[in-house]
Short mmCIF file of C-alpha atoms in Angstrom, two decimals:
data_model
loop_
_atom_site.label_atom_id
_atom_site.label_comp_id
_atom_site.label_asym_id
_atom_site.label_seq_id
_atom_site.Cartn_x
_atom_site.Cartn_y
_atom_site.Cartn_z
CA MET I 119 -3.94 9.49 -4.48
CA SER I 120 -2.87 13.04 -6.07
CA ASN I 121 0.47 13.22 -3.82
CA THR I 122 2.99 14.79 -6.36
CA LYS I 123 6.01 14.29 -4.60
CA VAL I 124 8.67 12.48 -6.39
CA LEU I 125 10.31 9.80 -4.25
CA PRO I 126 14.19 9.04 -4.30
CA LEU I 127 14.04 5.80 -6.02
CA LEU I 128 16.52 5.81 -8.76
CA GLU I 129 17.89 2.56 -8.36
CA PRO I 130 19.62 1.01 -11.49
CA ASP I 131 17.26 -1.97 -12.71
CA GLY I 132 18.61 -5.25 -13.64
CA GLU I 133 19.83 -6.40 -10.10
CA SER I 134 17.08 -9.16 -9.78
CA ALA I 135 18.06 -12.60 -8.53
CA ALA I 136 17.75 -15.38 -10.80
CA PRO I 137 15.23 -18.11 -10.00
CA CYS I 138 16.95 -20.77 -8.47
CA CYS I 139 17.08 -23.97 -6.76
CA PRO I 140 15.28 -27.38 -7.26
CA PRO I 141 11.91 -28.16 -5.35
CA LEU I 142 12.66 -28.50 -1.71
CA THR I 143 11.67 -32.18 -1.68
CA GLU I 144 13.97 -33.11 -4.48
CA ARG I 145 17.57 -32.87 -2.38
CA PRO I 146 18.78 -30.52 0.67
CA LEU I 147 19.62 -27.14 -1.10
CA ASP I 148 23.41 -26.33 -0.83
CA ALA I 149 24.88 -23.48 0.84
CA ALA I 150 24.65 -21.07 -2.02
CA GLU I 151 21.15 -22.17 -3.30
CA ALA I 152 19.90 -21.64 0.37
CA GLU I 153 21.47 -18.23 0.27
CA THR I 154 19.54 -16.94 -2.49
CA ALA I 155 16.25 -18.70 -1.91
CA ALA I 156 16.16 -17.32 1.49
CA ARG I 157 16.73 -13.88 0.48
CA MET I 158 13.74 -14.01 -1.56
CA PHE I 159 11.64 -15.72 1.22
CA LYS I 160 13.06 -13.20 3.98
CA ALA I 161 11.73 -10.02 1.72
CA LEU I 162 8.50 -11.47 1.97
CA GLY I 163 8.89 -12.23 5.60
CA ASP I 164 7.67 -8.60 7.01
CA PRO I 165 3.89 -7.92 7.04
CA VAL I 166 3.91 -4.72 5.94
CA ARG I 167 6.50 -5.53 2.86
CA LEU I 168 4.09 -8.24 1.97
CA ARG I 169 1.05 -6.06 1.98
CA LEU I 170 3.07 -3.80 -0.05
CA PHE I 171 3.92 -6.58 -2.31
CA SER I 172 0.40 -8.07 -2.87
CA ALA I 173 -0.66 -4.18 -3.56
CA VAL I 174 1.64 -3.99 -6.49
CA ALA I 175 0.79 -7.73 -7.70
CA SER I 176 -2.85 -7.36 -7.30
CA HIS I 177 -3.10 -3.66 -8.84
CA GLU I 178 -4.79 -3.29 -12.30
CA GLY I 179 -2.20 -4.47 -15.23
CA GLY I 180 0.23 -6.05 -12.16
CA GLU I 181 1.85 -2.53 -11.77
CA ALA I 182 1.32 0.20 -9.36
CA CYS I 183 3.27 3.83 -8.30
CA VAL I 184 4.08 4.57 -4.76
CA CYS I 185 0.76 6.83 -5.15
CA ASP I 186 -1.52 3.73 -5.63
CA ILE I 187 -0.30 1.74 -2.85
CA SER I 188 0.65 3.94 0.35
CA ASP I 189 -2.33 3.08 2.17
CA VAL I 190 -0.68 0.47 4.61
CA GLY I 191 -0.56 2.87 7.66
CA VAL I 192 3.19 3.80 7.35
CA SER I 193 4.74 6.72 6.12
CA GLN I 194 6.16 6.88 2.56
CA PRO I 195 9.72 6.93 3.09
CA THR I 196 8.93 3.56 4.88
CA VAL I 197 6.79 2.45 1.58
CA SER I 198 9.92 3.37 -0.35
CA HIS I 199 12.25 1.53 2.11
CA HIS I 200 10.23 -1.71 1.66
CA LEU I 201 9.85 -1.43 -2.08
CA LYS I 202 13.62 -1.19 -2.32
CA LYS I 203 14.22 -4.37 -0.27
CA LEU I 204 11.65 -6.04 -2.54
CA LYS I 205 13.65 -4.89 -5.59
CA GLU I 206 17.08 -5.93 -4.17
CA ALA I 207 15.60 -9.64 -3.70
CA GLY I 208 14.70 -9.51 -7.22
CA LEU I 209 10.65 -9.56 -6.73
CA LEU I 210 10.00 -6.35 -7.89
CA THR I 211 11.18 -4.36 -10.91
CA SER I 212 10.79 -0.69 -11.28
CA GLU I 213 10.54 1.84 -14.18
CA ARG I 214 10.43 5.74 -14.13
CA ARG I 215 7.67 7.19 -16.20
CA GLY I 216 7.23 11.07 -15.66
CA THR I 217 6.55 11.98 -12.33
CA TRP I 218 6.28 8.18 -10.91
CA VAL I 219 8.23 5.25 -10.58
CA TYR I 220 6.25 2.16 -11.17
CA TYR I 221 6.76 -1.05 -9.91
CA ARG I 222 5.97 -4.37 -11.12
CA VAL I 223 6.34 -7.95 -9.71
CA GLU I 224 8.81 -10.31 -11.28
CA PRO I 225 6.86 -13.03 -12.70
CA THR I 226 9.78 -15.46 -13.37
CA VAL I 227 11.11 -15.38 -9.95
CA LEU I 228 7.64 -15.68 -7.88
CA ALA I 229 7.00 -18.69 -10.11
CA ALA I 230 10.05 -20.16 -9.24
CA MET I 231 9.77 -19.50 -5.63
CA GLY I 232 6.15 -21.19 -5.91
CA ARG I 233 7.61 -24.08 -7.44
CA LEU I 234 10.02 -24.54 -4.88
CA LEU I 235 6.95 -24.83 -2.39
CA VAL I 236 4.28 -26.44 -4.38
CA ASN I 237 6.30 -29.32 -5.83
CA ALA I 238 7.72 -29.92 -2.30
CA SER I 239 3.96 -30.10 -1.00
CA ALA I 240 2.78 -32.36 -3.68
CA ALA I 241 5.60 -34.75 -3.28
CA ALA I 242 5.15 -34.67 0.58
CA MET H 1 24.15 -40.66 12.53
CA SER H 2 24.20 -42.92 15.84
CA ASN H 3 24.41 -40.21 18.25
CA THR H 4 22.01 -41.10 21.18
CA LYS H 5 21.42 -37.51 22.72
CA VAL H 6 18.14 -36.86 23.09
CA LEU H 7 17.29 -33.56 22.12
CA PRO H 8 14.82 -31.32 24.34
CA LEU H 9 12.23 -30.87 21.58
CA LEU H 10 9.04 -31.71 23.62
CA GLU H 11 6.74 -28.66 22.47
CA PRO H 12 3.18 -29.80 22.05
CA ASP H 13 2.34 -30.26 18.44
CA GLY H 14 -0.98 -28.79 16.86
CA GLU H 15 0.38 -25.04 16.96
CA SER H 16 0.36 -25.03 13.13
CA ALA H 17 -0.62 -21.81 11.34
CA ALA H 18 -3.66 -22.17 9.23
CA PRO H 19 -3.16 -22.04 5.69
CA CYS H 20 -4.21 -18.50 4.72
CA CYS H 21 -4.67 -15.70 2.42
CA PRO H 22 -6.17 -15.24 -1.32
CA PRO H 23 -3.20 -15.43 -4.05
CA LEU H 24 -1.18 -12.40 -3.97
CA THR H 25 -2.44 -10.68 -7.38
CA GLU H 26 -5.86 -10.95 -6.21
CA ARG H 27 -6.40 -8.28 -3.63
CA PRO H 28 -4.12 -6.40 -1.34
CA LEU H 29 -3.66 -8.79 1.76
CA ASP H 30 -5.11 -7.11 5.21
CA ALA H 31 -3.20 -6.70 8.05
CA ALA H 32 -4.07 -10.01 9.70
CA GLU H 33 -3.42 -12.28 6.60
CA ALA H 34 -0.20 -10.38 6.24
CA GLU H 35 0.85 -11.27 9.85
CA THR H 36 0.10 -14.99 9.29
CA ALA H 37 1.79 -15.14 5.78
CA ALA H 38 4.82 -13.13 6.48
CA ARG H 39 5.64 -15.24 9.33
CA MET H 40 5.62 -18.46 7.47
CA PHE H 41 7.73 -16.74 4.61
CA LYS H 42 10.20 -15.38 7.53
CA ALA H 43 10.53 -18.79 8.83
CA LEU H 44 12.33 -19.75 5.50
CA GLY H 45 14.32 -16.46 5.05
CA ASP H 46 17.24 -17.81 6.61
CA PRO H 47 19.74 -19.94 4.63
CA VAL H 48 20.73 -22.30 7.40
CA ARG H 49 16.95 -22.71 8.29
CA LEU H 50 15.94 -23.25 4.55
CA ARG H 51 18.94 -26.08 4.27
CA LEU H 52 17.30 -27.90 7.26
CA PHE H 53 13.66 -27.26 6.01
CA SER H 54 14.77 -29.11 2.50
CA ALA H 55 16.86 -31.63 4.42
CA VAL H 56 13.49 -32.75 5.85
CA ALA H 57 11.27 -32.36 2.81
CA SER H 58 13.68 -34.09 0.43
CA HIS H 59 14.39 -36.90 3.24
CA GLU H 60 13.10 -40.67 2.49
CA GLY H 61 9.52 -40.58 3.16
CA GLY H 62 9.01 -36.94 4.05
CA GLU H 63 10.36 -36.83 7.61
CA ALA H 64 13.63 -37.09 9.17
CA CYS H 65 15.12 -37.06 12.86
CA VAL H 66 17.97 -34.44 14.06
CA CYS H 67 20.26 -37.18 13.60
CA ASP H 68 19.54 -37.16 9.63
CA ILE H 69 19.93 -33.54 8.93
CA SER H 70 22.75 -32.07 11.14
CA ASP H 71 25.30 -31.94 8.26
CA VAL H 72 24.63 -27.93 7.47
CA GLY H 73 27.72 -27.20 9.50
CA VAL H 74 25.91 -25.77 12.75
CA SER H 75 25.81 -27.19 16.13
CA GLN H 76 22.86 -29.49 17.32
CA PRO H 77 21.43 -26.84 19.72
CA THR H 78 21.45 -24.42 16.71
CA VAL H 79 19.71 -27.41 14.38
CA SER H 80 17.14 -27.73 17.39
CA HIS H 81 16.54 -23.75 17.59
CA HIS H 82 15.88 -23.74 13.85
CA LEU H 83 13.35 -26.88 13.92
CA LYS H 84 11.54 -25.24 16.70
CA LYS H 85 11.21 -21.89 14.85
CA LEU H 86 9.75 -23.85 11.69
CA LYS H 87 7.54 -25.72 13.86
CA GLU H 88 6.18 -22.52 15.56
CA ALA H 89 5.58 -21.20 11.92
CA GLY H 90 3.60 -23.99 11.15
CA LEU H 91 5.63 -25.53 8.57
CA LEU H 92 6.75 -28.76 10.30
CA THR H 93 5.31 -31.19 12.78
CA SER H 94 6.93 -33.30 15.08
CA GLU H 95 6.59 -36.43 16.93
CA ARG H 96 8.86 -38.33 19.19
CA ARG H 97 9.34 -42.07 18.47
CA GLY H 98 11.73 -43.72 20.79
CA THR H 99 14.92 -41.95 21.13
CA TRP H 100 14.29 -39.34 18.72
CA VAL H 101 11.84 -36.80 17.68
CA TYR H 102 10.85 -36.85 13.87
CA TYR H 103 9.85 -33.67 11.83
CA ARG H 104 7.40 -33.89 8.87
CA VAL H 105 6.62 -30.89 6.43
CA GLU H 106 3.21 -29.60 7.03
CA PRO H 107 1.78 -30.31 3.22
CA THR H 108 -1.39 -28.21 3.53
CA VAL H 109 0.55 -24.92 4.63
CA LEU H 110 3.18 -25.45 2.19
CA ALA H 111 0.93 -25.93 -0.47
CA ALA H 112 -1.20 -22.57 0.60
CA MET H 113 2.12 -20.67 0.31
CA GLY H 114 3.06 -22.10 -2.92
CA ARG H 115 -0.61 -21.08 -4.10
CA LEU H 116 0.21 -17.64 -3.03
CA LEU H 117 3.06 -16.98 -5.25
CA VAL H 118 2.08 -19.53 -8.19
CA ASN H 119 -1.19 -17.90 -9.11
CA ALA H 120 0.04 -14.55 -8.28
CA SER H 121 2.63 -15.26 -10.86
CA ALA H 122 0.42 -16.89 -13.47
CA ALA H 123 -1.91 -13.75 -13.19
CA ALA H 124 0.99 -11.22 -13.52
#
């Protein structure tokens, strides 16, 4: 918890994927919509990445630094790799404050993903 | 639409993944929960598979046969492969009726996936 190593996580922010796509029951997705939505689902399609994501999402205040979420049994470079993938998919944002980079879930993207599925299941 | 070839899709039903896991904001998922949930997300993490899935989910009556959903630009064996993956992940069920195998979305699993995300975003 008191590991003071600074991780090389300095990617620019603001590359989030925009929420996309109608509920899956409304009509077949077109190719572009499917590309966007599949990228987000794929980001959650790895067990370690999903555990890290839930660790950030469930952490106090909805944000966490790498120091808070490194107990999933993989090395810190692997943790950083997965967090970067989640950022690239638009599911997390990050901000450097002092020594650490803090990660937050991106609520609009997550809500859009959820609606894709919940509306789909309600209408099925 | 009147292709009468029968596809080799005769896997037994009932291998659905059980809905799993608390909302992602509640607590970090453990390894077993993450395995189950990641498998479902991964199944939707491919653009062609996601298009096929939305084609089934949005089809009249919430079900479709391969003859209804083959217009995503891939071969019928590829369509069958993707539908099989969706079944293995517990997202679709299938039933043979006459010449065709009909696919339905599995609403309980889908709703569980949606709640993972929607509750997560509401609490974030």
